[in-house]
Coordinates of C-alpha atoms (C1' of nucleotides) in Angstrom, one line a residue:
Chain A
X1 CA 76.1 76.1 -13.0
X2 CA 78.6 75.7 -15.8
X3 CA 81.6 73.4 -15.9
X4 CA 85.1 74.6 -15.4
X5 CA 88.5 73.1 -16.2
X6 CA 90.7 71.7 -13.5
X7 CA 93.1 74.6 -14.1
X8 CA 90.4 77.2 -13.9
X9 CA 89.1 75.6 -10.7
X10 CA 92.5 75.8 -9.1
X11 CA 92.8 79.5 -9.9
X12 CA 89.3 80.2 -8.5
X13 CA 90.0 78.3 -5.3
X14 CA 93.3 80.0 -4.8
X15 CA 91.8 83.5 -5.3
X16 CA 89.0 82.6 -2.9
X17 CA 91.5 81.7 -0.1
X18 CA 93.8 84.6 -0.7
X19 CA 90.9 87.0 -0.7
X20 CA 90.1 86.0 2.9
X21 CA 93.3 87.5 4.0
X22 CA 93.7 90.7 2.0
X23 CA 90.8 92.3 0.2
X24 CA 92.2 91.9 -3.3
X25 CA 94.6 89.5 -4.8
X26 CA 97.7 90.4 -6.8
X27 CA 99.3 88.6 -9.8
X28 CA 102.5 87.7 -7.9
X29 CA 100.6 86.4 -4.8
X30 CA 98.6 84.1 -7.0
X31 CA 101.6 82.9 -9.1
X32 CA 103.4 82.1 -5.9
X33 CA 100.4 80.2 -4.4
X34 CA 99.9 78.1 -7.6
X35 CA 103.6 77.7 -8.3
X36 CA 103.2 79.1 -11.7
X37 CA 104.5 82.2 -13.5
X38 CA 103.0 85.7 -13.4
X39 CA 102.4 85.7 -17.1
X40 CA 100.3 82.6 -16.8
X41 CA 98.3 84.2 -14.1
X42 CA 97.5 87.2 -16.3
X43 CA 96.4 85.0 -19.2
X44 CA 94.0 83.1 -16.9
X45 CA 92.7 86.3 -15.3
X46 CA 91.6 87.5 -18.8
X47 CA 89.7 84.2 -19.3
X48 CA 88.0 84.3 -16.0
X49 CA 87.0 87.9 -16.5
X50 CA 85.3 87.1 -19.8
X51 CA 83.4 84.3 -17.9
X52 CA 82.4 86.9 -15.4
X53 CA 83.9 85.0 -12.5
X54 CA 86.1 87.9 -11.4
X55 CA 86.5 91.7 -11.6
X56 CA 89.8 92.7 -13.0
X57 CA 91.3 95.9 -14.5
X58 CA 95.0 95.6 -15.6
X59 CA 97.4 96.3 -12.8
X60 CA 94.6 96.6 -10.3
X61 CA 94.5 93.1 -8.8
X62 CA 91.4 91.0 -8.8
X63 CA 88.6 89.6 -6.7
X64 CA 85.9 87.1 -7.4
X65 CA 82.4 88.2 -8.4
X66 CA 79.4 86.8 -6.6
X67 CA 79.3 84.1 -9.3
X68 CA 83.0 83.4 -8.8
X69 CA 82.5 83.0 -5.1
X70 CA 79.7 80.5 -5.6
X71 CA 81.9 78.5 -7.9
X72 CA 84.7 78.6 -5.3
X73 CA 82.4 77.4 -2.5
X74 CA 81.3 74.5 -4.7
X75 CA 84.9 73.4 -5.1
X76 CA 85.6 73.8 -1.4
X77 CA 82.5 71.8 -0.6
X78 CA 83.7 68.9 -2.8
X79 CA 87.3 69.1 -1.4
X80 CA 86.2 69.1 2.3
X81 CA 83.6 66.3 1.9
X82 CA 86.2 64.1 0.2
X83 CA 88.7 64.9 3.0
X84 CA 86.1 63.9 5.6
X85 CA 85.4 60.7 3.6
X86 CA 89.1 59.8 3.4
X87 CA 89.7 60.3 7.1
X88 CA 86.5 58.9 8.5
X89 CA 85.8 56.0 6.1
X90 CA 89.1 55.1 4.5
X91 CA 91.1 55.8 7.7
X92 CA 93.6 58.1 6.0
X93 CA 95.6 60.1 8.5
X94 CA 94.9 63.7 9.2
X95 CA 97.8 64.9 7.0
X96 CA 97.3 62.7 4.0
X97 CA 93.8 63.7 3.0
X98 CA 94.5 67.1 1.5
X99 CA 96.6 65.8 -1.4
X100 CA 94.2 63.2 -2.5
X101 CA 91.2 65.5 -2.2
X102 CA 93.0 67.9 -4.5
X103 CA 92.3 65.5 -7.3
X104 CA 88.9 64.3 -6.2
X105 CA 87.5 67.8 -5.8
X106 CA 87.5 68.3 -9.6
X107 CA 84.9 65.6 -10.2
X108 CA 82.0 67.9 -10.3
X109 CA 78.8 65.8 -10.4
X110 CA 76.3 67.5 -8.1
X111 CA 74.3 64.3 -7.4
X112 CA 77.5 62.5 -6.4
X113 CA 78.5 65.2 -3.9
X114 CA 75.1 65.6 -2.4
X115 CA 74.8 61.8 -2.0
X116 CA 78.3 61.7 -0.5
X117 CA 77.3 64.4 1.9
X118 CA 74.2 62.4 3.0
X119 CA 76.2 59.2 3.3
X120 CA 78.7 61.0 5.6
X121 CA 75.9 62.3 7.8
X122 CA 76.2 66.0 6.7
X123 CA 79.4 66.7 8.5
X124 CA 79.9 70.3 9.5
X125 CA 83.7 70.5 9.3
X126 CA 86.5 68.6 7.6
X127 CA 89.3 66.8 9.4
X128 CA 91.2 70.0 9.8
X129 CA 88.2 71.7 11.4
X130 CA 87.4 73.9 8.5
X131 CA 83.6 74.3 7.8
X132 CA 82.0 72.5 4.9
X133 CA 79.6 74.6 2.7
X134 CA 76.2 73.0 2.3
X135 CA 74.5 72.1 -1.0
X136 CA 73.4 75.7 -1.5
X137 CA 76.9 77.0 -1.0
X138 CA 76.2 78.3 2.5
X139 CA 79.1 78.2 4.8
X140 CA 79.4 78.9 8.5
X141 CA 81.2 82.3 8.2
X142 CA 82.4 81.9 11.7
X143 CA 85.9 83.1 11.1
X144 CA 88.6 81.2 12.7
X145 CA 90.0 83.2 15.7
X146 CA 92.7 82.3 18.2
X147 CA 91.5 81.1 21.5
X148 CA 93.3 84.1 23.1
X149 CA 90.9 86.5 21.3
X150 CA 87.7 85.0 22.5
X151 CA 85.4 87.0 24.7
X152 CA 84.5 85.9 28.2
X153 CA 81.5 83.6 28.5
X154 CA 81.1 82.8 24.9
X155 CA 81.2 79.3 23.4
X156 CA 83.3 78.4 20.5
X157 CA 84.3 75.1 18.7
X158 CA 87.9 74.1 18.5
X159 CA 88.6 74.0 14.8
X160 CA 92.4 73.6 14.4
X161 CA 95.7 73.6 16.1
X162 CA 98.6 75.3 14.4
X163 CA 101.4 73.4 16.0
X164 CA 101.2 69.7 15.3
X165 CA 104.0 68.4 17.5
X166 CA 103.5 65.4 19.6
X167 CA 104.2 67.5 22.7
X168 CA 101.1 69.7 22.1
X169 CA 99.0 66.7 21.2
X170 CA 99.9 65.0 24.4
X171 CA 98.8 68.0 26.4
X172 CA 95.6 68.4 24.4
X173 CA 94.7 64.8 24.9
X174 CA 95.3 65.1 28.7
X175 CA 93.1 68.2 28.9
X176 CA 90.5 66.4 26.7
X177 CA 90.6 69.1 24.0
X178 CA 90.0 67.9 20.5
X179 CA 88.7 69.3 17.2
X180 CA 85.0 69.9 17.7
X181 CA 85.3 70.4 21.4
X182 CA 83.1 73.2 22.7
X183 CA 85.0 75.6 24.9
X184 CA 83.9 78.5 27.0
X185 CA 86.4 81.0 28.4
X186 CA 85.6 81.9 32.0
X187 CA 88.5 84.0 33.1
X188 CA 91.7 85.6 31.7
X189 CA 94.7 86.5 33.9
X190 CA 96.7 89.5 32.8
X191 CA 99.8 88.4 34.8
X192 CA 100.7 85.5 32.6
X193 CA 97.9 85.6 30.0
X194 CA 96.7 82.2 31.2
X195 CA 93.0 81.5 31.0
X196 CA 90.4 79.3 32.6
X197 CA 88.1 77.4 30.3
X198 CA 85.2 75.0 30.7
X199 CA 84.0 72.0 28.6
X200 CA 80.3 71.5 29.1
X201 CA 79.4 71.2 32.8
X202 CA 82.8 70.0 33.9
X203 CA 84.8 72.2 36.3
X204 CA 86.9 74.9 34.7
X205 CA 90.6 74.3 34.2
X206 CA 93.6 76.4 33.3
X207 CA 95.3 76.8 29.9
X208 CA 98.7 78.5 29.5
X209 CA 99.1 81.4 27.0
X210 CA 101.5 79.3 24.9
X211 CA 98.8 76.6 24.5
X212 CA 96.0 79.1 23.9
X213 CA 98.0 80.7 21.1
X214 CA 98.0 77.5 19.2
X215 CA 94.4 76.7 19.5
X216 CA 92.0 78.2 16.9
X217 CA 88.2 78.2 17.3
X218 CA 85.1 78.9 15.2
X219 CA 83.1 81.5 17.1
X220 CA 79.7 82.0 15.6
Chain B
X1 CA 103.9 52.6 -12.7
X2 CA 103.9 55.9 -14.6
X3 CA 101.0 58.4 -14.8
X4 CA 98.9 58.8 -17.9
X5 CA 96.6 61.6 -19.0
X6 CA 92.8 61.2 -18.9
X7 CA 92.8 61.1 -22.7
X8 CA 95.6 58.4 -22.8
X9 CA 93.7 56.4 -20.2
X10 CA 90.5 56.5 -22.2
X11 CA 92.3 55.2 -25.3
X12 CA 94.0 52.4 -23.4
X13 CA 90.7 51.3 -21.7
X14 CA 88.9 51.4 -25.1
X15 CA 91.5 49.3 -26.8
X16 CA 91.4 46.8 -23.9
X17 CA 87.7 46.3 -24.2
X18 CA 87.7 46.1 -28.0
X19 CA 90.6 43.6 -27.9
X20 CA 88.4 41.2 -25.9
X21 CA 86.1 40.8 -28.9
X22 CA 88.4 40.8 -31.9
X23 CA 92.1 40.1 -31.5
X24 CA 93.3 43.4 -32.9
X25 CA 91.7 46.8 -32.9
X26 CA 91.4 49.1 -36.0
X27 CA 91.5 52.9 -36.3
X28 CA 87.9 53.2 -37.2
X29 CA 86.6 50.9 -34.4
X30 CA 88.5 53.0 -31.9
X31 CA 87.4 56.3 -33.3
X32 CA 83.8 55.2 -33.2
X33 CA 84.1 53.9 -29.7
X34 CA 85.6 57.1 -28.4
X35 CA 83.5 59.4 -30.5
X36 CA 86.5 61.0 -32.1
X37 CA 88.1 61.1 -35.6
X38 CA 90.4 58.5 -37.1
X39 CA 93.2 61.1 -37.5
X40 CA 93.1 61.7 -33.7
X41 CA 93.4 58.0 -33.1
X42 CA 96.4 57.7 -35.3
X43 CA 98.1 60.5 -33.5
X44 CA 97.5 58.9 -30.1
X45 CA 98.6 55.5 -31.3
X46 CA 102.0 57.0 -32.2
X47 CA 102.3 58.4 -28.7
X48 CA 101.3 55.2 -27.0
X49 CA 103.6 53.2 -29.1
X50 CA 106.5 55.4 -28.0
X51 CA 105.5 54.8 -24.5
X52 CA 105.6 51.1 -25.2
X53 CA 102.0 50.6 -24.3
X54 CA 101.0 49.1 -27.6
X55 CA 102.3 47.4 -30.7
X56 CA 101.4 49.2 -33.8
X57 CA 102.6 49.1 -37.5
X58 CA 100.9 51.6 -39.8
X59 CA 97.7 50.2 -41.4
X60 CA 98.0 47.0 -39.3
X61 CA 95.8 47.7 -36.4
X62 CA 97.0 47.7 -32.8
X63 CA 97.0 45.7 -29.6
X64 CA 98.2 46.5 -26.1
X65 CA 101.6 45.2 -24.9
X66 CA 101.8 43.5 -21.5
X67 CA 102.5 46.8 -19.9
X68 CA 99.5 48.3 -21.7
X69 CA 97.3 45.6 -20.4
X70 CA 98.5 46.2 -16.9
X71 CA 97.7 49.9 -17.2
X72 CA 94.3 49.0 -18.6
X73 CA 93.5 46.7 -15.7
X74 CA 94.5 49.4 -13.2
X75 CA 92.0 51.8 -14.8
X76 CA 89.3 49.1 -14.9
X77 CA 89.9 48.3 -11.2
X78 CA 89.4 52.0 -10.3
X79 CA 86.3 52.2 -12.4
X80 CA 84.6 49.2 -11.0
X81 CA 85.5 49.9 -7.4
X82 CA 83.9 53.3 -7.7
X83 CA 80.9 51.8 -9.4
X84 CA 80.5 49.4 -6.5
X85 CA 80.9 52.3 -4.0
X86 CA 78.3 54.4 -5.8
X87 CA 75.8 51.7 -5.9
X88 CA 76.4 50.1 -2.5
X89 CA 77.2 53.1 -0.3
X90 CA 75.7 56.1 -2.1
X91 CA 72.6 54.2 -3.3
X92 CA 73.0 55.2 -6.9
X93 CA 70.9 53.0 -9.2
X94 CA 72.3 50.4 -11.4
X95 CA 72.3 52.5 -14.5
X96 CA 73.7 55.7 -13.1
X97 CA 77.0 54.5 -11.8
X98 CA 78.9 54.1 -15.0
X99 CA 78.9 57.8 -16.0
X100 CA 80.1 59.0 -12.6
X101 CA 82.8 56.3 -12.5
X102 CA 84.1 57.5 -15.8
X103 CA 85.3 60.6 -14.1
X104 CA 86.4 59.1 -10.8
X105 CA 88.5 56.4 -12.5
X106 CA 91.1 58.9 -13.5
X107 CA 92.1 59.8 -10.0
X108 CA 95.0 57.4 -9.8
X109 CA 96.3 57.3 -6.3
X110 CA 97.2 53.7 -5.5
X111 CA 96.7 54.1 -1.7
X112 CA 93.2 55.6 -2.3
X113 CA 92.1 52.7 -4.4
X114 CA 93.5 50.0 -2.2
X115 CA 91.9 51.6 0.9
X116 CA 88.6 52.0 -1.0
X117 CA 88.8 48.3 -1.9
X118 CA 89.3 47.4 1.7
X119 CA 86.5 49.7 2.9
X120 CA 84.2 48.0 0.4
X121 CA 85.2 44.6 1.7
X122 CA 87.1 43.5 -1.4
X123 CA 84.1 43.1 -3.7
X124 CA 84.6 40.6 -6.6
X125 CA 82.3 42.1 -9.1
X126 CA 80.9 45.6 -9.9
X127 CA 77.1 46.3 -9.9
X128 CA 76.9 45.0 -13.5
X129 CA 78.4 41.7 -12.5
X130 CA 81.8 42.4 -14.2
X131 CA 84.8 41.2 -12.2
X132 CA 87.1 43.7 -10.4
X133 CA 90.8 43.3 -10.8
X134 CA 92.7 43.0 -7.5
X135 CA 95.6 45.2 -6.3
X136 CA 98.0 43.2 -8.5
X137 CA 95.9 43.6 -11.6
X138 CA 94.7 40.0 -11.5
X139 CA 91.2 39.5 -12.7
X140 CA 89.0 36.5 -12.9
X141 CA 89.4 35.7 -16.5
X142 CA 86.2 33.8 -16.4
X143 CA 84.9 35.0 -19.7
X144 CA 81.3 36.1 -19.9
X145 CA 79.3 33.4 -21.8
X146 CA 75.7 33.1 -22.6
X147 CA 73.7 30.7 -20.4
X148 CA 72.9 28.7 -23.5
X149 CA 76.6 27.9 -24.0
X150 CA 77.1 26.4 -20.6
X151 CA 78.1 22.8 -20.3
X152 CA 75.9 20.4 -18.3
X153 CA 76.6 20.0 -14.6
X154 CA 79.0 23.0 -14.3
X155 CA 78.3 25.9 -12.0
X156 CA 78.4 29.6 -13.2
X157 CA 77.6 32.9 -11.6
X158 CA 75.0 35.1 -13.3
X159 CA 76.8 38.2 -14.3
X160 CA 74.5 40.3 -16.5
X161 CA 71.3 40.4 -18.4
X162 CA 71.4 41.9 -21.8
X163 CA 67.7 42.9 -22.0
X164 CA 66.7 45.2 -19.2
X165 CA 62.9 45.4 -19.9
X166 CA 60.5 45.2 -17.0
X167 CA 59.1 42.0 -18.5
X168 CA 62.3 40.1 -18.2
X169 CA 63.0 41.5 -14.7
X170 CA 59.6 40.3 -13.6
X171 CA 60.3 36.8 -14.8
X172 CA 63.8 36.7 -13.3
X173 CA 62.5 37.9 -10.0
X174 CA 59.8 35.2 -10.1
X175 CA 62.5 32.5 -10.8
X176 CA 64.7 34.0 -8.1
X177 CA 67.5 34.7 -10.5
X178 CA 69.7 37.7 -9.8
X179 CA 73.2 38.9 -10.5
X180 CA 75.5 36.8 -8.4
X181 CA 73.1 33.8 -8.4
X182 CA 74.9 30.5 -8.9
X183 CA 73.3 28.4 -11.6
X184 CA 73.9 24.8 -12.6
X185 CA 72.5 23.5 -15.9
X186 CA 71.1 20.0 -15.5
X187 CA 69.4 19.3 -18.8
X188 CA 69.0 20.8 -22.3
X189 CA 66.1 19.9 -24.6
X190 CA 66.8 20.0 -28.3
X191 CA 63.2 20.3 -29.2
X192 CA 62.7 23.9 -28.0
X193 CA 66.2 24.6 -26.6
X194 CA 64.7 25.0 -23.2
X195 CA 66.9 24.0 -20.2
X196 CA 66.5 22.8 -16.7
X197 CA 68.7 24.6 -14.1
X198 CA 69.2 24.4 -10.4
X199 CA 70.0 27.0 -7.7
X200 CA 71.8 25.4 -4.8
X201 CA 69.9 22.4 -3.4
X202 CA 66.5 23.5 -4.6
X203 CA 64.7 21.4 -7.2
X204 CA 65.5 22.1 -10.8
X205 CA 63.2 24.3 -12.9
X206 CA 62.8 25.2 -16.5
X207 CA 64.1 28.2 -18.5
X208 CA 63.0 29.0 -22.0
X209 CA 65.5 29.5 -24.8
X210 CA 64.4 33.2 -25.1
X211 CA 65.2 33.8 -21.5
X212 CA 68.5 31.8 -21.5
X213 CA 69.8 33.8 -24.4
X214 CA 69.5 37.0 -22.4
X215 CA 71.4 35.7 -19.3
X216 CA 75.1 35.9 -19.2
X217 CA 77.3 34.0 -16.7
X218 CA 80.9 33.9 -15.5
X219 CA 82.1 30.4 -15.8
X220 CA 85.5 29.8 -14.2
Chain C
dA1 C1' 94.3 42.9 -63.0
dA2 C1' 92.7 47.3 -63.2
dA3 C1' 89.2 50.3 -61.2
dT4 C1' 86.7 51.8 -57.4
dA5 C1' 85.8 52.1 -52.6
dA6 C1' 87.0 52.1 -47.9
dT7 C1' 90.4 52.8 -44.5
dT8 C1' 94.3 54.9 -42.6
dT9 C1' 97.9 58.3 -42.4
dT10 C1' 100.0 62.8 -43.1
dA11 C1' 100.1 67.7 -43.2
dG12 C1' 98.6 71.8 -41.5
dA13 C1' 95.5 74.4 -38.0
dC14 C1' 93.5 75.5 -33.7
dA15 C1' 92.5 76.0 -28.6
dA16 C1' 94.0 75.5 -23.8
dA17 C1' 97.5 76.2 -20.6
dA18 C1' 101.8 76.7 -19.7
dC19 C1' 106.6 79.1 -20.5
dT20 C1' 110.5 82.9 -21.6
dA21 C1' 112.0 87.4 -22.7
dA22 C1' 110.9 92.0 -23.4
dA23 C1' 108.0 96.0 -22.8
dA24 C1' 104.9 98.8 -20.0
dA25 C1' 103.1 100.5 -15.8
dA26 C1' 103.3 101.3 -10.8
dA27 C1' 105.7 101.8 -6.6
dT28 C1' 109.7 103.2 -4.2
dA29 C1' 114.0 105.7 -3.4
dA30 C1' 117.2 109.2 -4.1
Chain D
dT1 C1' 110.7 115.0 -9.2
dT2 C1' 113.6 112.1 -11.5
dA3 C1' 115.7 107.5 -11.3
dT4 C1' 115.5 102.9 -10.0
dT5 C1' 113.3 98.8 -8.7
dT6 C1' 109.4 95.9 -8.7
dT7 C1' 105.2 94.3 -10.6
dT8 C1' 102.4 93.3 -14.4
dT9 C1' 101.4 92.7 -19.1
dT10 C1' 102.3 91.6 -23.9
dA11 C1' 104.4 89.0 -27.6
dG12 C1' 105.9 85.0 -29.2
dT13 C1' 106.7 79.6 -28.3
dT14 C1' 105.7 75.0 -26.7
dT15 C1' 102.9 70.8 -25.6
dT16 C1' 98.7 68.1 -25.6
dG17 C1' 94.9 66.7 -27.9
dT18 C1' 91.8 67.7 -31.2
dC19 C1' 90.2 68.8 -36.0
dT20 C1' 89.7 69.1 -41.6
dA21 C1' 91.3 68.1 -46.0
dA22 C1' 94.2 65.7 -48.8
dA23 C1' 97.3 61.9 -49.8
dA24 C1' 98.6 57.1 -49.3
dT25 C1' 97.5 52.4 -48.6
dT26 C1' 94.6 48.4 -48.4
dA27 C1' 90.4 46.0 -49.6
dT28 C1' 86.7 45.0 -52.8
dT29 C1' 84.6 44.7 -57.3
dT30 C1' 83.9 44.2 -61.8

DNA sequence: AAATAATTTTAGACAAAACTAAAAAAATAA
DNA sequence: TTATTTTTTTAGTTTTGTCTAAAATTATTT
């Protein structure tokens, strides 16, 4: 695996994330995401095309090649492992880790990252609940879905909460729901869209639709 | 404290280290140290002078200002803390840490470094025995001297060994001398320049001149 | 002290990554 | 289907950090 500049890595990562949503990524989307100008994006797209990291025909938008995706997963692996380290070992709070990891992720020494992974105990998700690719770039492709979309009697892991207000956190704490908690939906009520869920062998309890809409889970 | 580019930081660090030996640093010395060309050095010296990090008159060599020294100590602090982390936590070997720390040292988030320091338990020296500056840039200015230069009845900490052959390591292990060991010189013999040293309360033992010349210590 | 050698600086170029302004292409509206 | 708007690309600069080749300065010899 070759080495890429910080700037190239930032473009690759941004394309990877935007690809998840749409199929293909446009110049303006990317310029907006990276807070740069469309002309700069076009310049970089030409460079990355030459390096065979993305497919790109003028005016047609772009998407990463297989090689490009591999590179992106490497960057994301580094980013999320550092986030985990910062939160778990250095006691950074939930919302501070991203910014610092943005810098650390560009130190691309494979041995460093694999040893860090081992030191941390091979964590499966970062502090935001997003999955961490393994040393081979494999990632749990369990897409993040809203708790409201889960099928009955399937188990999913709570991965993130979109609203971060203290009110919702109080409620989640009371119901013993945290990131990493395994939830099973037992019933859904059409009247108010509330649902009954279970954690492990404990008795099922009720979650309102407002709450469920703010909980996202990884379902295999 | 402002932010400096990776390149600027590498120059500042190199000047700091070269200054220790001579008083002032020359263009060629620096070009050689950084594996770059003299013309590039001159260009950078002009930039660093404008930023008031060094004193420099054409053809007269250069040395860091107080501000420049502060910046250098910040970089060295980061470098050595990461080295300690790599060796102690990630189980990198003694001779692998430097290269990786060369990259990590340029991530200059103060909170990150101070929390890392705390996580590591405020180590006083890196894995090579070199002192780590504290959060205020203070460093144990105990200069590294050769064991042969130590005065009688003073205590010093073994900080490094210049020869790294397995023969010397075998001998050091046998005599229970390691980095961090506190040594006190009790006698010196002019005949063969051998010396008698003590570790703690144990009985004094003899060290040959050849061995002493390869042991460096931090004497307060 | 003049000549030669070594060191250092200047001048001019180049590559990477960004920008602005203008041109070209695609999408949308009339 | 034209006309207009939006998006994207091109062309030409800028900044940072590097380089080579040549000029200037300092150091060393004879």
